[in-house]
Coordinates of C-alpha atoms and ligand atoms in Angstrom, one line a residue:
X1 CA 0.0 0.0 0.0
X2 CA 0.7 3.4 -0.6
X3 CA 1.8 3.9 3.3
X4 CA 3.5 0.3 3.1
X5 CA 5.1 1.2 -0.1
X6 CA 6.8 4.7 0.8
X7 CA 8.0 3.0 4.1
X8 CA 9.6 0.3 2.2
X9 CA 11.6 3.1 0.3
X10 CA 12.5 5.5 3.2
X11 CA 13.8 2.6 5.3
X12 CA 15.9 0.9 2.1
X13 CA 18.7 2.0 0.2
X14 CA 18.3 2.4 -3.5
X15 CA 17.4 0.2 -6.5
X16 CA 21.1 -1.1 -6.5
X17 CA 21.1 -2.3 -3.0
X18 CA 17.4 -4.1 -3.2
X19 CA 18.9 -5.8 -6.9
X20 CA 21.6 -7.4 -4.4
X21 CA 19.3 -8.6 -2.3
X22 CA 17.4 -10.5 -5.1
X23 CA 20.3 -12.1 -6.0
X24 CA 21.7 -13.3 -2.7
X25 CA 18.3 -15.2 -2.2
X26 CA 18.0 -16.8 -5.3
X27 CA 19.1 -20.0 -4.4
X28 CA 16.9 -20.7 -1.7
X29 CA 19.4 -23.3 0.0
X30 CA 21.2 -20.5 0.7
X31 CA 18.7 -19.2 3.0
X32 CA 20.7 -20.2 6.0
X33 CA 23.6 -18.6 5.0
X34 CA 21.2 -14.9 4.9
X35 CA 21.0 -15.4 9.0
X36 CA 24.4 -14.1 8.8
X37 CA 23.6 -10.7 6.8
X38 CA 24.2 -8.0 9.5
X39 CA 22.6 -5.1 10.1
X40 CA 22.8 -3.6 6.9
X41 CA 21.2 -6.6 5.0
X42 CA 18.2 -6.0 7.5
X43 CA 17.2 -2.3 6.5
X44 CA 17.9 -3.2 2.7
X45 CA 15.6 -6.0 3.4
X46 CA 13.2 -4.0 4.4
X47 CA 13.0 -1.8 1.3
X48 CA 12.4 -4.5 -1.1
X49 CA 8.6 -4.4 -1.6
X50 CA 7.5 -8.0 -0.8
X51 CA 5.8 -10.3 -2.9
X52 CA 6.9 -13.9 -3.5
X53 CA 4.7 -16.6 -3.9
X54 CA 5.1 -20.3 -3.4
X55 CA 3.7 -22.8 -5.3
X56 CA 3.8 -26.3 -3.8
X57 CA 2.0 -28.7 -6.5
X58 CA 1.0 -31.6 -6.4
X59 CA 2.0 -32.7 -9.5
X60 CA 5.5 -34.4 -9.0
X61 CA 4.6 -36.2 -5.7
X62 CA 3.0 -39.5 -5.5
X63 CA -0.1 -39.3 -4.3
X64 CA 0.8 -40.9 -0.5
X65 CA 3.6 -38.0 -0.2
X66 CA 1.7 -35.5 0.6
X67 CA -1.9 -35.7 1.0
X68 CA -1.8 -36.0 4.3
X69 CA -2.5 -32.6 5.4
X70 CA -2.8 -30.3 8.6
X71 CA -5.3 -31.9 11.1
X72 CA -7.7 -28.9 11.1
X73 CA -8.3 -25.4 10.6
X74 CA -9.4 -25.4 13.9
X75 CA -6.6 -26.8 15.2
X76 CA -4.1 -24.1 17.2
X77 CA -5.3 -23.8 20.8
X78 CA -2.6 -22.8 23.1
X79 CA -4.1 -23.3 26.3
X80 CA -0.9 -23.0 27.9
X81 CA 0.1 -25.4 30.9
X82 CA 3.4 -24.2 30.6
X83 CA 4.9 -25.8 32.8
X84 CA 8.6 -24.1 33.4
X85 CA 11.1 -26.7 34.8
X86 CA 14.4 -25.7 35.9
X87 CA 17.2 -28.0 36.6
X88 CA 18.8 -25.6 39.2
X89 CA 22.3 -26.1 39.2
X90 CA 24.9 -26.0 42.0
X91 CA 24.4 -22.1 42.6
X92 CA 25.0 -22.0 46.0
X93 CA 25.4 -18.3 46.7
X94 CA 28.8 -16.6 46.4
X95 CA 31.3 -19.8 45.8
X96 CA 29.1 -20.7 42.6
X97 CA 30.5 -23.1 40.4
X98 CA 29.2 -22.9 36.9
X99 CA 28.1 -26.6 36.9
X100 CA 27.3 -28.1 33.3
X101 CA 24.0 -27.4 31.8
X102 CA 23.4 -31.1 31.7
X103 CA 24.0 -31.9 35.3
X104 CA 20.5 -33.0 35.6
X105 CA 19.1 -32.4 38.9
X106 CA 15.5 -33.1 38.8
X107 CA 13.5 -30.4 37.9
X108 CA 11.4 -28.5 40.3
X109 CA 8.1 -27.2 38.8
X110 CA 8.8 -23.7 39.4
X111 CA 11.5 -22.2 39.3
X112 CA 12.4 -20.5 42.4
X113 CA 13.8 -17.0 43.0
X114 CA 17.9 -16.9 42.8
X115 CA 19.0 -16.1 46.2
X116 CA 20.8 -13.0 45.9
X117 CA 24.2 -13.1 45.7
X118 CA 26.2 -11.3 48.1
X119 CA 29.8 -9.7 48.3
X120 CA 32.2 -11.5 49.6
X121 CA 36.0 -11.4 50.1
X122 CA 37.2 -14.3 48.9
X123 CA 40.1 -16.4 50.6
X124 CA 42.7 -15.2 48.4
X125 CA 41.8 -11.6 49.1
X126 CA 39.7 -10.4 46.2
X127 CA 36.1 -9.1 46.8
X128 CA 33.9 -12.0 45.2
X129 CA 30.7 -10.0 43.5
X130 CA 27.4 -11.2 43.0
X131 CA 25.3 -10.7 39.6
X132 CA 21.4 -11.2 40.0
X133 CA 19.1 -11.5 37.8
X134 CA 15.2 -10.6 37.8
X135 CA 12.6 -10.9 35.6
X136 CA 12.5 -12.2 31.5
X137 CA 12.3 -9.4 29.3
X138 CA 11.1 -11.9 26.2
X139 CA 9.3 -14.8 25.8
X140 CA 11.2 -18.0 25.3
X141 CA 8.4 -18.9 22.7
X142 CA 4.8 -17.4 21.4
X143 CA 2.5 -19.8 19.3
X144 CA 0.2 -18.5 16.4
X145 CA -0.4 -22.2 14.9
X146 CA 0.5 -26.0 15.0
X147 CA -0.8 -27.6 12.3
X148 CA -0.5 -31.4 11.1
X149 CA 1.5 -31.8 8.0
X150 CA 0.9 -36.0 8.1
X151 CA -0.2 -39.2 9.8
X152 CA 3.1 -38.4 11.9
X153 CA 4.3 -34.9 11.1
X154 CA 3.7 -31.5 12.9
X155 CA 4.8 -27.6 12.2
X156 CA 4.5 -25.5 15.2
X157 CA 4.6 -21.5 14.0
X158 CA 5.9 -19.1 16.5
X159 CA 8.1 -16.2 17.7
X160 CA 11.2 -16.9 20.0
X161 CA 12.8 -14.4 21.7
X162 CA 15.7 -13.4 19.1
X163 CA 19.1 -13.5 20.7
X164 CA 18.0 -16.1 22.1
X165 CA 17.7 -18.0 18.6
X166 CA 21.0 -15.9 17.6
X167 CA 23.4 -16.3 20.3
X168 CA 22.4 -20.1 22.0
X169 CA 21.2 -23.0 20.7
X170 CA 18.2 -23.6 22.7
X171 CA 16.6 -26.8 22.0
X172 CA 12.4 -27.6 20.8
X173 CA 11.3 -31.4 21.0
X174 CA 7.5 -32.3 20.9
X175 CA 5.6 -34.6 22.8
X176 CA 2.4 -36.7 21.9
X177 CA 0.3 -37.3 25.1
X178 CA -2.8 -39.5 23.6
X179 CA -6.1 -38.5 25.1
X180 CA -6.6 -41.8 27.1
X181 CA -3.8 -43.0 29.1
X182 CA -4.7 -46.9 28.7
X183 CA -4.1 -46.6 24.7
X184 CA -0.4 -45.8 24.9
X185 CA 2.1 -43.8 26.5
X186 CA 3.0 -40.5 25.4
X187 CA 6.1 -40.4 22.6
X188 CA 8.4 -38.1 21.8
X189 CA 9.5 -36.7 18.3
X190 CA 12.8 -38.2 16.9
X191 CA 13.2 -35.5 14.6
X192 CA 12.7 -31.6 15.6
X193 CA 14.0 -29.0 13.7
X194 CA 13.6 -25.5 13.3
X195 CA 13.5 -22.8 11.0
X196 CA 14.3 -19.0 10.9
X197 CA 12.1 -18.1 8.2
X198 CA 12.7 -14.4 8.2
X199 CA 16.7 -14.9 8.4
X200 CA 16.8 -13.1 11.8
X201 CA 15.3 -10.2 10.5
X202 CA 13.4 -10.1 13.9
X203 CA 14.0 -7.3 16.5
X204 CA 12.8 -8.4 19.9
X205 CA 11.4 -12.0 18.2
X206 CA 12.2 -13.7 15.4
X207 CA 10.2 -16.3 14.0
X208 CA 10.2 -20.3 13.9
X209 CA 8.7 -22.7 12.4
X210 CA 9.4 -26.1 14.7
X211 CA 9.1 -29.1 12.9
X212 CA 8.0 -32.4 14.9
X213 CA 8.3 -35.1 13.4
X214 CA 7.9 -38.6 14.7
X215 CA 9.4 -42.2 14.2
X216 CA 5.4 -43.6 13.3
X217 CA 2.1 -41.9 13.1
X218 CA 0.4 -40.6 16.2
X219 CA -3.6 -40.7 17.2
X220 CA -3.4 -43.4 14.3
X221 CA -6.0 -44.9 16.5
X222 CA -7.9 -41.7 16.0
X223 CA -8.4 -41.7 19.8
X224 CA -7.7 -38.0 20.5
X225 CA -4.7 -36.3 21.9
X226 CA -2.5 -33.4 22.6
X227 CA 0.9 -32.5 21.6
X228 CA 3.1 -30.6 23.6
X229 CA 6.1 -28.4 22.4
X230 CA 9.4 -28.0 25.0
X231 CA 11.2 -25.2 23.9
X232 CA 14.5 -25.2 26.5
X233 CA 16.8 -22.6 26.3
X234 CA 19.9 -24.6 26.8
X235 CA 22.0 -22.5 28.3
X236 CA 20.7 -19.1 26.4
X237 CA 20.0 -15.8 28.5
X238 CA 21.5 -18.2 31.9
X239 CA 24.2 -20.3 31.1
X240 CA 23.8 -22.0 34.6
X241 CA 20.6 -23.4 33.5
X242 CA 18.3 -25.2 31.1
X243 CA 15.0 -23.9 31.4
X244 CA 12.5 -25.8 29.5
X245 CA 9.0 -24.7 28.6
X246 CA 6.1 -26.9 28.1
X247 CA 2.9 -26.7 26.6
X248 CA 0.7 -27.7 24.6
X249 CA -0.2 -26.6 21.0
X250 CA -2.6 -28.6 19.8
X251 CA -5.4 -31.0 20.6
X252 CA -7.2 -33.5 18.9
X253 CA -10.3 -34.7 20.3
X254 CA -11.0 -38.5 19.5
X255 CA -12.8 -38.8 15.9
X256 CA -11.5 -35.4 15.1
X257 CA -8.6 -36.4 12.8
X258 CA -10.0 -37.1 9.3
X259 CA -7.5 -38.3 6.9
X260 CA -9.5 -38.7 3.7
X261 CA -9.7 -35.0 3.9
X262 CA -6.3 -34.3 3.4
X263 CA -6.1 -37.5 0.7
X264 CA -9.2 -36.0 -1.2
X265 CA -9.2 -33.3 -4.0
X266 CA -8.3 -30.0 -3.1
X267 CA -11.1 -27.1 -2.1
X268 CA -9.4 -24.3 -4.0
X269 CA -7.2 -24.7 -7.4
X270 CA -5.6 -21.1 -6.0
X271 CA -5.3 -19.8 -2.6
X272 CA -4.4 -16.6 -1.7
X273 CA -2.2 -15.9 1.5
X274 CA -1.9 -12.2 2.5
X275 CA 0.3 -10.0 4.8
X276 CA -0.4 -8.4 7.5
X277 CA -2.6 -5.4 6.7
X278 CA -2.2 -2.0 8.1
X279 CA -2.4 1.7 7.8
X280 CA -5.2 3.5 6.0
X281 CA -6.2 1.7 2.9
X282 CA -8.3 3.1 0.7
X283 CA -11.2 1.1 0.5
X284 CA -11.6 1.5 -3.0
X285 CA -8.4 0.2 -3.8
X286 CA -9.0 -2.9 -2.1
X287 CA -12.1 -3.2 -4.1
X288 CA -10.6 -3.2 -7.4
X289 CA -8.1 -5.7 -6.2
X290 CA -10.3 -8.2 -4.5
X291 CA -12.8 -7.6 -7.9
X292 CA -9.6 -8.1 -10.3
X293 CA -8.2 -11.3 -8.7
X294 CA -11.2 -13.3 -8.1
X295 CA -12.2 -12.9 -11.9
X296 CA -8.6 -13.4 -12.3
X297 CA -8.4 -16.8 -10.3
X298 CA -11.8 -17.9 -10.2
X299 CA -15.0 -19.6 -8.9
X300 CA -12.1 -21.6 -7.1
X301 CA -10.1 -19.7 -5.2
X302 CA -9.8 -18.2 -2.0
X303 CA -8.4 -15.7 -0.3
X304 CA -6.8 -15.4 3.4
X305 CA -6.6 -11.7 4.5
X306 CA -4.7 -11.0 7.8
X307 CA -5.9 -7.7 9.3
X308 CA -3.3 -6.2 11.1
X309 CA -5.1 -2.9 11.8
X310 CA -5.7 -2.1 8.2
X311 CA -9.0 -3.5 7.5
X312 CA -11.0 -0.7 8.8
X313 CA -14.9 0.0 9.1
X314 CA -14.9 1.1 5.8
X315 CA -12.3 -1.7 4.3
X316 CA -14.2 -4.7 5.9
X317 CA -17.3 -3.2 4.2
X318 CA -15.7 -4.1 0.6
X319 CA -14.4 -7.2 1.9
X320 CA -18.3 -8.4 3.3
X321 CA -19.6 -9.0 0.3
X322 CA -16.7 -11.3 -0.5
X323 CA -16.5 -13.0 2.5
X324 CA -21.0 -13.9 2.2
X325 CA -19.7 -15.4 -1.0
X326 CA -16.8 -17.7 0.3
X327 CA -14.2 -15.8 -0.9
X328 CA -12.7 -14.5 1.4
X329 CA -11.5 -15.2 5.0
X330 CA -10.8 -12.3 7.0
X331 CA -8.3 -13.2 10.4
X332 CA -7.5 -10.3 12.6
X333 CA -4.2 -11.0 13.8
X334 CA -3.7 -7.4 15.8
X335 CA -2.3 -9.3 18.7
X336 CA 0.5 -10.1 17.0
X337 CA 1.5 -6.2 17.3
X338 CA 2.6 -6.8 21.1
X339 CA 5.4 -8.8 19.8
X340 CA 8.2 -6.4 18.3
X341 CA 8.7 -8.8 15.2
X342 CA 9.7 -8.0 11.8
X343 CA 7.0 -6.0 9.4
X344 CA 4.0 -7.0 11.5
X345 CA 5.4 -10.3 11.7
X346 CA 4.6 -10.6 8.1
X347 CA 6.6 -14.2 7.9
X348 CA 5.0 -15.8 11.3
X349 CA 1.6 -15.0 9.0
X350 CA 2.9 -16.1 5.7
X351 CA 4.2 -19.5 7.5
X352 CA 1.2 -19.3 9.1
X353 CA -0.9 -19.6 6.1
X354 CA 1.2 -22.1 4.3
X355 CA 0.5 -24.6 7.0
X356 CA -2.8 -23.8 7.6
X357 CA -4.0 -24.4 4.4
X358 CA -1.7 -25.8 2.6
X359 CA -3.4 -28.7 1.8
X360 CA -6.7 -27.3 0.9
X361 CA -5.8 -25.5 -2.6
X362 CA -3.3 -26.7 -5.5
X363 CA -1.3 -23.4 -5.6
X364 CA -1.0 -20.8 -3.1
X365 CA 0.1 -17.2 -3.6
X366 CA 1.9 -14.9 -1.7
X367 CA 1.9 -11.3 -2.8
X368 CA 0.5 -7.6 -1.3
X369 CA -2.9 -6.1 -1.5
X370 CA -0.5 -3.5 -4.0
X371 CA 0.3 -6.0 -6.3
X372 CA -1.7 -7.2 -9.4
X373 CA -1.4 -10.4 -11.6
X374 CA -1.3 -9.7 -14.7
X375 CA -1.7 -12.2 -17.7
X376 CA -0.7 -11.6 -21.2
X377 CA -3.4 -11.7 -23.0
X378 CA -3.8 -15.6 -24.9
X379 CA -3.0 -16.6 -20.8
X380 CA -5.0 -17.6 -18.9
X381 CA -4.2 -18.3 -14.9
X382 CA -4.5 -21.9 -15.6
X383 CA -2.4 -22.4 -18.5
X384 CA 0.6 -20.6 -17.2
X385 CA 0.4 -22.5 -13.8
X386 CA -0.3 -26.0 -16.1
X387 CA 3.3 -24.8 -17.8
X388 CA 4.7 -24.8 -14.4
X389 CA 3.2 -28.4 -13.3
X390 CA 6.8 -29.4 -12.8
X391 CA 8.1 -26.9 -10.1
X392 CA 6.6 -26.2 -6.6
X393 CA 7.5 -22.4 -6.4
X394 CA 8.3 -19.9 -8.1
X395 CA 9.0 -16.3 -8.3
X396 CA 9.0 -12.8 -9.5
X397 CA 11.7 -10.5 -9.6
X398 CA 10.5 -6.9 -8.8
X399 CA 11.3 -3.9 -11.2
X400 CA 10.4 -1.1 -9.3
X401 CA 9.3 2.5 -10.9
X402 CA 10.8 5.0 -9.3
X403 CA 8.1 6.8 -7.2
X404 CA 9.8 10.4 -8.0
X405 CA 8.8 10.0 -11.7
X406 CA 5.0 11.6 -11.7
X407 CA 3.3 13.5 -14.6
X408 CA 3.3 16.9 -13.8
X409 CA -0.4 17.7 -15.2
X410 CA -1.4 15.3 -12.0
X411 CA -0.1 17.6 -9.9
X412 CA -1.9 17.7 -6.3
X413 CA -3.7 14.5 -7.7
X414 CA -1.7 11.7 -7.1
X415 CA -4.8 10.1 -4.7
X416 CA -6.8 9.6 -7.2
X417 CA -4.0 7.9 -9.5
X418 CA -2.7 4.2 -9.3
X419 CA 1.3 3.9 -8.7
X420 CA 2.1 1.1 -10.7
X421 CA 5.5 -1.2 -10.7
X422 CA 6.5 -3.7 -12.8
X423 CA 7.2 -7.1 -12.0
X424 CA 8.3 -9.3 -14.2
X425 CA 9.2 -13.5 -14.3
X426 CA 12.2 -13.7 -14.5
X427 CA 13.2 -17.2 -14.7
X428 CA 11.3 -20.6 -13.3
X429 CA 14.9 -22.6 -12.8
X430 CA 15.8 -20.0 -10.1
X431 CA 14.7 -20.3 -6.5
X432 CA 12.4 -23.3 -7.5
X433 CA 12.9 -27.1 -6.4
X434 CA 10.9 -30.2 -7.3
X435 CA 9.4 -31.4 -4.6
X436 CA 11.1 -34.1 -3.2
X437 CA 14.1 -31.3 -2.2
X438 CA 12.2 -29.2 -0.9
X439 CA 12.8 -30.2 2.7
X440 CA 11.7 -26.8 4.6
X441 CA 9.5 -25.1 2.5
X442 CA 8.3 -22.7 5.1
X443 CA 12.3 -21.3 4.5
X444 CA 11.7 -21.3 1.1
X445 CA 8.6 -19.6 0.7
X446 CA 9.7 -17.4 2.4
X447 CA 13.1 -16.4 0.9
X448 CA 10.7 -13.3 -0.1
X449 CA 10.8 -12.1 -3.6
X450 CA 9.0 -9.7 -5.2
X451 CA 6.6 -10.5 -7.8
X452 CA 3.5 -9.8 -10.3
X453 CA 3.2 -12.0 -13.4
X454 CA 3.4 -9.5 -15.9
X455 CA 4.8 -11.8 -18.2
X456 CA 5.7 -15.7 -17.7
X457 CA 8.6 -16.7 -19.7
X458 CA 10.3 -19.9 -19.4
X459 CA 14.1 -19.8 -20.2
X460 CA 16.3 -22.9 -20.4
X461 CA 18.8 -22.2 -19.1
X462 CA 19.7 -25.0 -17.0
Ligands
NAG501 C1 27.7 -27.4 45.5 O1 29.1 -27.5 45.2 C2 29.9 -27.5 46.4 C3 31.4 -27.4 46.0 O2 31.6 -27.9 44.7 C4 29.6 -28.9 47.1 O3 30.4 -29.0 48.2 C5 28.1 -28.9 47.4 O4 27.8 -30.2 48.0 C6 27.3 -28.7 46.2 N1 25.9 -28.5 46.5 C7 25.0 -29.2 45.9 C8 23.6 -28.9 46.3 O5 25.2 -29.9 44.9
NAG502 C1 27.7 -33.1 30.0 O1 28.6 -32.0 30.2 C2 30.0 -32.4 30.2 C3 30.8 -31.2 30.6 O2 30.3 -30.0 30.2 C4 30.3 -32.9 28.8 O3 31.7 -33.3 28.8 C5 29.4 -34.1 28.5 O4 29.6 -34.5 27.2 C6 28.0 -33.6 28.6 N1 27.1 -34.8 28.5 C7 26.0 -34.8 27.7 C8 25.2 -36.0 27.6 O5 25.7 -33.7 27.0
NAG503 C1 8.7 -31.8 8.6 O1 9.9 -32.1 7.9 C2 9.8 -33.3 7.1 C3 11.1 -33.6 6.6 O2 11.7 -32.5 5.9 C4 8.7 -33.2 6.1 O3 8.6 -34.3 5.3 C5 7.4 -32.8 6.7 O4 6.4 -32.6 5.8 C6 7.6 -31.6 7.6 N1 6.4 -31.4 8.4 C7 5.6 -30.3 8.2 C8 4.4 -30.3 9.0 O5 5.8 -29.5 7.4
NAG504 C1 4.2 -47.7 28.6 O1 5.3 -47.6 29.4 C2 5.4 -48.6 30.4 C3 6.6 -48.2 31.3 O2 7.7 -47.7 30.6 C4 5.6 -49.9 29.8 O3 5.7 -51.0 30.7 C5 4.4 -50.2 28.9 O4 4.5 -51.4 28.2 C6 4.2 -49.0 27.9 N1 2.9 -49.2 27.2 C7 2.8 -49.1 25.9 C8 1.4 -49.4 25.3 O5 3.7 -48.8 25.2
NAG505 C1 18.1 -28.8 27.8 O1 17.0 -29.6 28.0 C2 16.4 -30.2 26.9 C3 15.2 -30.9 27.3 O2 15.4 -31.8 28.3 C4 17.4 -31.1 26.2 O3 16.9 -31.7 25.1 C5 18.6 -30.3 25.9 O4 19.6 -31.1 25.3 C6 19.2 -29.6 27.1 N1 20.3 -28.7 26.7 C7 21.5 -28.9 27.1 C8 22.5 -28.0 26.6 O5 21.8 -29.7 28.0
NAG506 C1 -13.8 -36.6 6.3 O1 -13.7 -35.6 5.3 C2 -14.3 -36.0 4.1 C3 -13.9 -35.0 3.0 O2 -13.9 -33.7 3.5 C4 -15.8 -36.0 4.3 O3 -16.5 -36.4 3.1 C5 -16.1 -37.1 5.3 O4 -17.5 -37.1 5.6 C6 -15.3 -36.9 6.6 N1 -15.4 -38.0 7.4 C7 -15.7 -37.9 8.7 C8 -15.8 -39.1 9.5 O5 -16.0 -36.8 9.2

């Protein structure tokens, strides 16, 4: 948006600088190696007006692969039990020892208060001094979603408190606890990893997706259950201890898991995903752009919009009408605005939205409310995306106009007149993977790009 837009620019350096940018995320691989771009790499970042779209199909992967799909919509409680378990270590006042993290002294459900230290003089003379701590100024972790992903395979979206996730390692496992204790004893996931999808661009929090995945499927019985995430610090913000929180972040009642809906056809042949939206849009503007892209994509299609504050009285009016039809979901994430993220913690509610539904549409899209798709003409939406069967993403490389250029003879009436900037495909090979590589799409998706399909062009070159 117009507010968006001119932010983008004021915080960002020139064209030159966001062209750099493009090219150090093309190979989405690489993404890991961005979580080392300083300071600088952030604020460029920031200028490059964001618009990438992934495109998982389902075209390469055998049917079992990936059908399975995300339990439910309904899935994310967070009815937290956190349950904060300490394994205080040997921190007995002035003469501590820093005793290893794993020295694992059983932990106590609370933790309790650090005694204050105290000076001392020391045997050999020097004046011992004490250091104690109070308080937490950040969360060790903040949920927004957990969504099934397979018979035995779980993404947890979140925020973690950022030099947390930049200076320690701290640690995420998950844990199935089934609803009735007779059918089975709780397991643990063999594999957890984590992403950084917005390469640390965080300020307080940064975001996460936690992957869970375990050794065979859980509530296979379909008897309900609850899955809990420990996120421990390891060490991070206290090296004397391993604080690990527990909680749960998603609950399946018995019956409530329904496989054949995640092996059936998809809902939706597209599916929009949104950011955040914020500011003062015009409400006409989101008119024409809700108008133009469900002609554009059709009686199947969907599209998610995340109100961040932006869809106002006057917005959610244009949006009603849509959303009586099925078009549109509206979410109001303003919540989200306590955590000081990145860009109204625009990737959390990408990642979000992958996971959420990714299952329920063929192609998902991931571009601003400022962008417009644009065919040429002979296209149609479904023959350029049928040309693309072969690739799960893809993207657009952004050619932005330069906002100073303005017609004089609109003077004093640039409100009533559209800003336009050119995107263009560039090229399919780049930034795309078949799907069996594609190993963290959250990441990948969200190696953000820039896009609008002025014009689809395959090269072959590669
Ligand atoms: C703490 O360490 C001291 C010295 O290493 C030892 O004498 C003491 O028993 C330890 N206390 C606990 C509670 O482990
Ligand atoms: C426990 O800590 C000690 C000393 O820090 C280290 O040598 C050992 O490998 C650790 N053990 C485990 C299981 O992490
Ligand atoms: C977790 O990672 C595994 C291995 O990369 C992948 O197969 C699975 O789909 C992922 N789970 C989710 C929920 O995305
Ligand atoms: C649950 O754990 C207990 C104790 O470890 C074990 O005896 C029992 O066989 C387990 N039950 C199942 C169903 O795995
Ligand atoms: C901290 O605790 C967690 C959960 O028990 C464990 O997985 C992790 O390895 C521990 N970290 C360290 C550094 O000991
Ligand atoms: C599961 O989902 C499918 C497809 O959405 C639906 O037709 C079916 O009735 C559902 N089954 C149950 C038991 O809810």
């Amino acid at each position: 948006m117009g507010k968006e837009r001119s932010e983008k620019e004021k915080v960002g350096g020139g064209e030159h600088n966001k062209r750099n940018m493009f090219v150090s995320c093309v190979v989405m691989n690489s993404c890991a190696a961005e979580l080392k771009l300083a300071l600088t790499a952030l604020l460029v970042l920031c200028s490059i007006a964001t618009l990438f779209q992934i495109l998982p199909s389902r075209f390469a992967i055998s049917a079992s692969d990936l059908r399975f799909c995300i339990s439910r919509i309904t899935t994310t409680t967070t009815t937290t039990t956190t349950t904060t378990s300490i394994a205080p270590l040997n921190s007995s006042s002035s003469t501590t020892s820093i005793a290893p993290l794993n020295s694992s002294t059983t932990a106590s459900l609370t933790p309790s208060p650090p005694s204050a230290q105290k000076e001392q003089v020391a045997a050999n003379g020097a004046i011992k001094r004490g250091f104690n701590p109070y308080g937490s100024a950040a969360y060790n972790f903040i949920t927004m979603g957990a969504y099934r992903g397979g018979s035995d395979t779980f993404a947890i979206i979140g925020l973690a408190s950022k030099p947390l996730l930049l200076y320690s390692k701290p640690t995420y496992q998950c844990e199935w606890v089934p609803e009735s204790s007779s059918a089975s004893n709780s397991t643990f996931s063999t594999v957890s990893y984590r992403i950084l999808p917005d390469w640390g661009y965080g300020r307080v929090y940064t975001v996460v997706v936690v992957n869970c995945t375990f050794s065979e499927a859980v509530n296979g019985e379909n008897s309900g259950g609850k899955l809990f995430l420990e996120a421990s610090t390891s060490g991070g913000g206290d090296k004397n201890f391993n604080i690990t929180d527990r909680f749960e972040v998603l609950n399946e009642s018995p019956g409530d898991l329904n496989m054949t809906l995640f092996s059936s056809k998809p809902k939706y042949d597209y599916l929009y995903c949104g950011s955040p939206l914020y500011g003062g849009l015009s409400p006409q503007r989101v008119r024409e752009w809700i108008a133009y892209h469900v002609r554009l994509f059709g009686e199947r299609s969907h599209f998610v919009i995340h109100d961040a504050g932006g869809v106002h009285e006057e917005v959610l009016e244009v949006l009603k009408p849509w959303m009586e039809l099925g078009y549109v979901t509206l979410q109001d994430i303003k919540e989200q605005e306590r955590f000081d993220g990145y860009y109204h913690n625009q990737f959390m509610v990408v990642n979000d939205c992958l996971h959420r539904y990714k299952f329920a549409a063929k192609w998902m899209f991931f571009f601003d409310v400022d962008e417009y798709i644009y065919l040429p003409p002979k296209n149609t939406i479904k023959s350029v995306l049928d040309s693309l069967s072969d690739y799960t993403q893809f993207t657009f490389e952004q050619m932005p106009m330069s906002s100073k250029l303005c017609l004089s003879a609109d003077y004093g009436r640039y409100y009533r007149k559209w800003g336009l900037e050119k995107l263009v495909y560039r090229d399919v090979k780049r930034g795309v993977r078949k799907r069996p590589e594609i190993r963290n799409p959250a990441a990948q998706c969200l190696c953000k790009r820039s896009a609008h399909v002025p014009e689809l062009r395959r090269k072959n070159n590669s």
